[in-house]
Amino acid sequence: MVPGGHPCGCGLKGCWEQYASGSALVREAKRAAHERPVRAAGLLRLVGGDLENITGPDVTKIAEDGDDLGIELLTELGRWIGEGAASLSAALDPEMYVIGGGVVAAGDMILEPARTAYREHLPAAGHRTIAPIVAASMGNDAGIVGAAELARLDLDGNRIGAGDARA
Ligand SMILES: [Zn+2]
């Protein structure tokens, strides 16, 4: 997404994940708290004055309470999601984007800026269907629920039922 951008765990730089994820949100919140402590007063108060304690849900909490910095951070994250989705649409044209992970707890505070940025960056926008961008119904639990569901399958992919000797 960003040539020469933030280093990523995969070894490259500027990957989408480094801009459109919960860890990106926390990184930017910590940076804001360090560089703009007056503007981050509400956030710093919530975490006992230590910016190392900042979590994604803290940012969502202050944004829900109307804090300008919190809203700004979620908007920025949402815009990255939307811009990336627009690039994906250029190649793949999916019918829908389902956004999961902890960040969707922020709901429309992230999804609305994502939808706006998506429409603004969609190539040949007049000739495409605008894919809806929605929150995953299981939010941050999707991964663990999926893992539990996998554990209920046998090696052939059949569900292990109550009447099954192996269950
Ligand atoms: Zn990467």
JSON list of N, CA, C and O in Angstrom, two decimals, residues 80-114:
[
{"chain": "A", "resi": 80, "resn": "TRP", "atom": "N", "xyz": [-8.11, 3.72, 5.49]},
{"chain": "A", "resi": 80, "resn": "TRP", "atom": "CA", "xyz": [-7.15, 2.75, 4.95]},
{"chain": "A", "resi": 80, "resn": "TRP", "atom": "C", "xyz": [-7.85, 1.46, 4.52]},
{"chain": "A", "resi": 80, "resn": "TRP", "atom": "O", "xyz": [-7.51, 0.87, 3.49]},
{"chain": "A", "resi": 81, "resn": "ILE", "atom": "N", "xyz": [-8.82, 1.04, 5.30]},
{"chain": "A", "resi": 81, "resn": "ILE", "atom": "CA", "xyz": [-9.58, -0.17, 4.92]},
{"chain": "A", "resi": 81, "resn": "ILE", "atom": "C", "xyz": [-10.27, 0.06, 3.58]},
{"chain": "A", "resi": 81, "resn": "ILE", "atom": "O", "xyz": [-10.21, -0.77, 2.67]},
{"chain": "A", "resi": 82, "resn": "GLY", "atom": "N", "xyz": [-10.90, 1.22, 3.44]},
{"chain": "A", "resi": 82, "resn": "GLY", "atom": "CA", "xyz": [-11.65, 1.52, 2.22]},
{"chain": "A", "resi": 82, "resn": "GLY", "atom": "C", "xyz": [-10.75, 1.66, 0.99]},
{"chain": "A", "resi": 82, "resn": "GLY", "atom": "O", "xyz": [-11.08, 1.17, -0.08]},
{"chain": "A", "resi": 83, "resn": "GLU", "atom": "N", "xyz": [-9.62, 2.34, 1.18]},
{"chain": "A", "resi": 83, "resn": "GLU", "atom": "CA", "xyz": [-8.70, 2.50, 0.05]},
{"chain": "A", "resi": 83, "resn": "GLU", "atom": "C", "xyz": [-8.16, 1.16, -0.41]},
{"chain": "A", "resi": 83, "resn": "GLU", "atom": "O", "xyz": [-8.05, 0.89, -1.61]},
{"chain": "A", "resi": 84, "resn": "GLY", "atom": "N", "xyz": [-7.81, 0.31, 0.53]},
{"chain": "A", "resi": 84, "resn": "GLY", "atom": "CA", "xyz": [-7.31, -1.01, 0.17]},
{"chain": "A", "resi": 84, "resn": "GLY", "atom": "C", "xyz": [-8.37, -1.84, -0.52]},
{"chain": "A", "resi": 84, "resn": "GLY", "atom": "O", "xyz": [-8.10, -2.54, -1.50]},
{"chain": "A", "resi": 85, "resn": "ALA", "atom": "N", "xyz": [-9.60, -1.74, -0.01]},
{"chain": "A", "resi": 85, "resn": "ALA", "atom": "CA", "xyz": [-10.70, -2.49, -0.62]},
{"chain": "A", "resi": 85, "resn": "ALA", "atom": "C", "xyz": [-10.93, -2.02, -2.05]},
{"chain": "A", "resi": 85, "resn": "ALA", "atom": "O", "xyz": [-11.22, -2.84, -2.94]},
{"chain": "A", "resi": 86, "resn": "ALA", "atom": "N", "xyz": [-10.78, -0.73, -2.29]},
{"chain": "A", "resi": 86, "resn": "ALA", "atom": "CA", "xyz": [-10.96, -0.21, -3.65]},
{"chain": "A", "resi": 86, "resn": "ALA", "atom": "C", "xyz": [-9.93, -0.82, -4.60]},
{"chain": "A", "resi": 86, "resn": "ALA", "atom": "O", "xyz": [-10.25, -1.17, -5.74]},
{"chain": "A", "resi": 87, "resn": "SER", "atom": "N", "xyz": [-8.69, -0.95, -4.12]},
{"chain": "A", "resi": 87, "resn": "SER", "atom": "CA", "xyz": [-7.66, -1.57, -4.96]},
{"chain": "A", "resi": 87, "resn": "SER", "atom": "C", "xyz": [-7.99, -3.03, -5.23]},
{"chain": "A", "resi": 87, "resn": "SER", "atom": "O", "xyz": [-7.80, -3.52, -6.35]},
{"chain": "A", "resi": 88, "resn": "LEU", "atom": "N", "xyz": [-8.49, -3.73, -4.21]},
{"chain": "A", "resi": 88, "resn": "LEU", "atom": "CA", "xyz": [-8.89, -5.13, -4.41]},
{"chain": "A", "resi": 88, "resn": "LEU", "atom": "C", "xyz": [-10.00, -5.24, -5.45]},
{"chain": "A", "resi": 88, "resn": "LEU", "atom": "O", "xyz": [-10.01, -6.15, -6.28]},
{"chain": "A", "resi": 89, "resn": "SER", "atom": "N", "xyz": [-10.92, -4.28, -5.41]},
{"chain": "A", "resi": 89, "resn": "SER", "atom": "CA", "xyz": [-12.03, -4.33, -6.36]},
{"chain": "A", "resi": 89, "resn": "SER", "atom": "C", "xyz": [-11.54, -4.20, -7.79]},
{"chain": "A", "resi": 89, "resn": "SER", "atom": "O", "xyz": [-12.15, -4.77, -8.71]},
{"chain": "A", "resi": 90, "resn": "ALA", "atom": "N", "xyz": [-10.47, -3.45, -7.99]},
{"chain": "A", "resi": 90, "resn": "ALA", "atom": "CA", "xyz": [-9.95, -3.27, -9.34]},
{"chain": "A", "resi": 90, "resn": "ALA", "atom": "C", "xyz": [-9.56, -4.62, -9.94]},
{"chain": "A", "resi": 90, "resn": "ALA", "atom": "O", "xyz": [-9.69, -4.84, -11.14]},
{"chain": "A", "resi": 91, "resn": "ALA", "atom": "N", "xyz": [-9.08, -5.54, -9.10]},
{"chain": "A", "resi": 91, "resn": "ALA", "atom": "CA", "xyz": [-8.61, -6.83, -9.60]},
{"chain": "A", "resi": 91, "resn": "ALA", "atom": "C", "xyz": [-9.65, -7.93, -9.45]},
{"chain": "A", "resi": 91, "resn": "ALA", "atom": "O", "xyz": [-9.78, -8.79, -10.31]},
{"chain": "A", "resi": 92, "resn": "LEU", "atom": "N", "xyz": [-10.40, -7.91, -8.36]},
{"chain": "A", "resi": 92, "resn": "LEU", "atom": "CA", "xyz": [-11.22, -9.07, -8.01]},
{"chain": "A", "resi": 92, "resn": "LEU", "atom": "C", "xyz": [-12.73, -8.82, -8.03]},
{"chain": "A", "resi": 92, "resn": "LEU", "atom": "O", "xyz": [-13.51, -9.76, -8.11]},
{"chain": "A", "resi": 93, "resn": "ASP", "atom": "N", "xyz": [-13.14, -7.56, -7.91]},
{"chain": "A", "resi": 93, "resn": "ASP", "atom": "CA", "xyz": [-14.56, -7.22, -7.90]},
{"chain": "A", "resi": 93, "resn": "ASP", "atom": "C", "xyz": [-15.40, -8.10, -6.98]},
{"chain": "A", "resi": 93, "resn": "ASP", "atom": "O", "xyz": [-16.39, -8.72, -7.42]},
{"chain": "A", "resi": 94, "resn": "PRO", "atom": "N", "xyz": [-15.06, -8.22, -5.72]},
{"chain": "A", "resi": 94, "resn": "PRO", "atom": "CA", "xyz": [-15.91, -9.03, -4.81]},
{"chain": "A", "resi": 94, "resn": "PRO", "atom": "C", "xyz": [-17.28, -8.38, -4.64]},
{"chain": "A", "resi": 94, "resn": "PRO", "atom": "O", "xyz": [-17.44, -7.18, -4.84]},
{"chain": "A", "resi": 95, "resn": "GLU", "atom": "N", "xyz": [-18.26, -9.20, -4.27]},
{"chain": "A", "resi": 95, "resn": "GLU", "atom": "CA", "xyz": [-19.62, -8.68, -4.10]},
{"chain": "A", "resi": 95, "resn": "GLU", "atom": "C", "xyz": [-19.78, -7.93, -2.79]},
{"chain": "A", "resi": 95, "resn": "GLU", "atom": "O", "xyz": [-20.70, -7.13, -2.62]},
{"chain": "A", "resi": 96, "resn": "MET", "atom": "N", "xyz": [-18.89, -8.24, -1.82]},
{"chain": "A", "resi": 96, "resn": "MET", "atom": "CA", "xyz": [-19.06, -7.65, -0.49]},
{"chain": "A", "resi": 96, "resn": "MET", "atom": "C", "xyz": [-17.73, -7.72, 0.25]},
{"chain": "A", "resi": 96, "resn": "MET", "atom": "O", "xyz": [-16.94, -8.64, 0.01]},
{"chain": "A", "resi": 97, "resn": "TYR", "atom": "N", "xyz": [-17.50, -6.78, 1.14]},
{"chain": "A", "resi": 97, "resn": "TYR", "atom": "CA", "xyz": [-16.36, -6.85, 2.05]},
{"chain": "A", "resi": 97, "resn": "TYR", "atom": "C", "xyz": [-16.88, -7.05, 3.46]},
{"chain": "A", "resi": 97, "resn": "TYR", "atom": "O", "xyz": [-17.72, -6.28, 3.93]},
{"chain": "A", "resi": 98, "resn": "VAL", "atom": "N", "xyz": [-16.41, -8.11, 4.10]},
{"chain": "A", "resi": 98, "resn": "VAL", "atom": "CA", "xyz": [-16.78, -8.39, 5.49]},
{"chain": "A", "resi": 98, "resn": "VAL", "atom": "C", "xyz": [-15.55, -8.15, 6.35]},
{"chain": "A", "resi": 98, "resn": "VAL", "atom": "O", "xyz": [-14.54, -8.84, 6.19]},
{"chain": "A", "resi": 99, "resn": "ILE", "atom": "N", "xyz": [-15.63, -7.17, 7.22]},
{"chain": "A", "resi": 99, "resn": "ILE", "atom": "CA", "xyz": [-14.49, -6.76, 8.01]},
{"chain": "A", "resi": 99, "resn": "ILE", "atom": "C", "xyz": [-14.58, -7.40, 9.40]},
{"chain": "A", "resi": 99, "resn": "ILE", "atom": "O", "xyz": [-15.57, -7.22, 10.10]},
{"chain": "A", "resi": 100, "resn": "GLY", "atom": "N", "xyz": [-13.55, -8.15, 9.77]},
{"chain": "A", "resi": 100, "resn": "GLY", "atom": "CA", "xyz": [-13.55, -8.81, 11.07]},
{"chain": "A", "resi": 100, "resn": "GLY", "atom": "C", "xyz": [-12.48, -8.24, 11.97]},
{"chain": "A", "resi": 100, "resn": "GLY", "atom": "O", "xyz": [-11.87, -7.22, 11.68]},
{"chain": "A", "resi": 101, "resn": "GLY", "atom": "N", "xyz": [-12.24, -8.92, 13.08]},
{"chain": "A", "resi": 101, "resn": "GLY", "atom": "CA", "xyz": [-11.22, -8.48, 14.02]},
{"chain": "A", "resi": 101, "resn": "GLY", "atom": "C", "xyz": [-11.77, -7.50, 15.03]},
{"chain": "A", "resi": 101, "resn": "GLY", "atom": "O", "xyz": [-12.93, -7.07, 14.95]},
{"chain": "A", "resi": 102, "resn": "GLY", "atom": "N", "xyz": [-10.95, -7.17, 15.99]},
{"chain": "A", "resi": 102, "resn": "GLY", "atom": "CA", "xyz": [-11.38, -6.32, 17.09]},
{"chain": "A", "resi": 102, "resn": "GLY", "atom": "C", "xyz": [-11.82, -4.94, 16.65]},
{"chain": "A", "resi": 102, "resn": "GLY", "atom": "O", "xyz": [-12.66, -4.32, 17.30]},
{"chain": "A", "resi": 103, "resn": "VAL", "atom": "N", "xyz": [-11.26, -4.46, 15.52]},
{"chain": "A", "resi": 103, "resn": "VAL", "atom": "CA", "xyz": [-11.56, -3.08, 15.14]},
{"chain": "A", "resi": 103, "resn": "VAL", "atom": "C", "xyz": [-13.03, -2.86, 14.80]},
{"chain": "A", "resi": 103, "resn": "VAL", "atom": "O", "xyz": [-13.53, -1.74, 14.90]},
{"chain": "A", "resi": 104, "resn": "VAL", "atom": "N", "xyz": [-13.76, -3.92, 14.42]},
{"chain": "A", "resi": 104, "resn": "VAL", "atom": "CA", "xyz": [-15.14, -3.70, 14.03]},
{"chain": "A", "resi": 104, "resn": "VAL", "atom": "C", "xyz": [-16.05, -3.43, 15.24]},
{"chain": "A", "resi": 104, "resn": "VAL", "atom": "O", "xyz": [-17.21, -3.08, 15.06]},
{"chain": "A", "resi": 105, "resn": "ALA", "atom": "N", "xyz": [-15.50, -3.58, 16.45]},
{"chain": "A", "resi": 105, "resn": "ALA", "atom": "CA", "xyz": [-16.27, -3.17, 17.62]},
{"chain": "A", "resi": 105, "resn": "ALA", "atom": "C", "xyz": [-16.62, -1.68, 17.53]},
{"chain": "A", "resi": 105, "resn": "ALA", "atom": "O", "xyz": [-17.59, -1.23, 18.11]},
{"chain": "A", "resi": 106, "resn": "ALA", "atom": "N", "xyz": [-15.81, -0.94, 16.78]},
{"chain": "A", "resi": 106, "resn": "ALA", "atom": "CA", "xyz": [-16.07, 0.50, 16.61]},
{"chain": "A", "resi": 106, "resn": "ALA", "atom": "C", "xyz": [-17.19, 0.76, 15.62]},
{"chain": "A", "resi": 106, "resn": "ALA", "atom": "O", "xyz": [-17.62, 1.91, 15.46]},
{"chain": "A", "resi": 107, "resn": "GLY", "atom": "N", "xyz": [-17.68, -0.28, 14.94]},
{"chain": "A", "resi": 107, "resn": "GLY", "atom": "CA", "xyz": [-18.84, -0.15, 14.06]},
{"chain": "A", "resi": 107, "resn": "GLY", "atom": "C", "xyz": [-18.71, 0.92, 13.00]},
{"chain": "A", "resi": 107, "resn": "GLY", "atom": "O", "xyz": [-17.68, 1.01, 12.33]},
{"chain": "A", "resi": 108, "resn": "ASP", "atom": "N", "xyz": [-19.74, 1.74, 12.89]},
{"chain": "A", "resi": 108, "resn": "ASP", "atom": "CA", "xyz": [-19.78, 2.73, 11.82]},
{"chain": "A", "resi": 108, "resn": "ASP", "atom": "C", "xyz": [-18.72, 3.81, 11.96]},
{"chain": "A", "resi": 108, "resn": "ASP", "atom": "O", "xyz": [-18.42, 4.50, 11.00]},
{"chain": "A", "resi": 109, "resn": "MET", "atom": "N", "xyz": [-18.12, 3.95, 13.14]},
{"chain": "A", "resi": 109, "resn": "MET", "atom": "CA", "xyz": [-17.04, 4.93, 13.27]},
{"chain": "A", "resi": 109, "resn": "MET", "atom": "C", "xyz": [-15.85, 4.53, 12.41]},
{"chain": "A", "resi": 109, "resn": "MET", "atom": "O", "xyz": [-15.05, 5.37, 12.02]},
{"chain": "A", "resi": 110, "resn": "ILE", "atom": "N", "xyz": [-15.73, 3.23, 12.10]},
{"chain": "A", "resi": 110, "resn": "ILE", "atom": "CA", "xyz": [-14.72, 2.77, 11.16]},
{"chain": "A", "resi": 110, "resn": "ILE", "atom": "C", "xyz": [-15.35, 2.49, 9.79]},
{"chain": "A", "resi": 110, "resn": "ILE", "atom": "O", "xyz": [-14.79, 2.83, 8.76]},
{"chain": "A", "resi": 111, "resn": "LEU", "atom": "N", "xyz": [-16.52, 1.88, 9.78]},
{"chain": "A", "resi": 111, "resn": "LEU", "atom": "CA", "xyz": [-17.09, 1.42, 8.52]},
{"chain": "A", "resi": 111, "resn": "LEU", "atom": "C", "xyz": [-17.54, 2.58, 7.62]},
{"chain": "A", "resi": 111, "resn": "LEU", "atom": "O", "xyz": [-17.41, 2.50, 6.40]},
{"chain": "A", "resi": 112, "resn": "GLU", "atom": "N", "xyz": [-18.06, 3.66, 8.21]},
{"chain": "A", "resi": 112, "resn": "GLU", "atom": "CA", "xyz": [-18.49, 4.78, 7.36]},
{"chain": "A", "resi": 112, "resn": "GLU", "atom": "C", "xyz": [-17.31, 5.43, 6.63]},
{"chain": "A", "resi": 112, "resn": "GLU", "atom": "O", "xyz": [-17.38, 5.63, 5.42]},
{"chain": "A", "resi": 113, "resn": "PRO", "atom": "N", "xyz": [-16.20, 5.76, 7.34]},
{"chain": "A", "resi": 113, "resn": "PRO", "atom": "CA", "xyz": [-15.05, 6.27, 6.58]},
{"chain": "A", "resi": 113, "resn": "PRO", "atom": "C", "xyz": [-14.50, 5.25, 5.59]},
{"chain": "A", "resi": 113, "resn": "PRO", "atom": "O", "xyz": [-13.99, 5.63, 4.52]},
{"chain": "A", "resi": 114, "resn": "ALA", "atom": "N", "xyz": [-14.62, 3.97, 5.90]},
{"chain": "A", "resi": 114, "resn": "ALA", "atom": "CA", "xyz": [-14.17, 2.94, 4.95]},
{"chain": "A", "resi": 114, "resn": "ALA", "atom": "C", "xyz": [-15.02, 3.00, 3.68]},
{"chain": "A", "resi": 114, "resn": "ALA", "atom": "O", "xyz": [-14.50, 2.96, 2.57]}
]
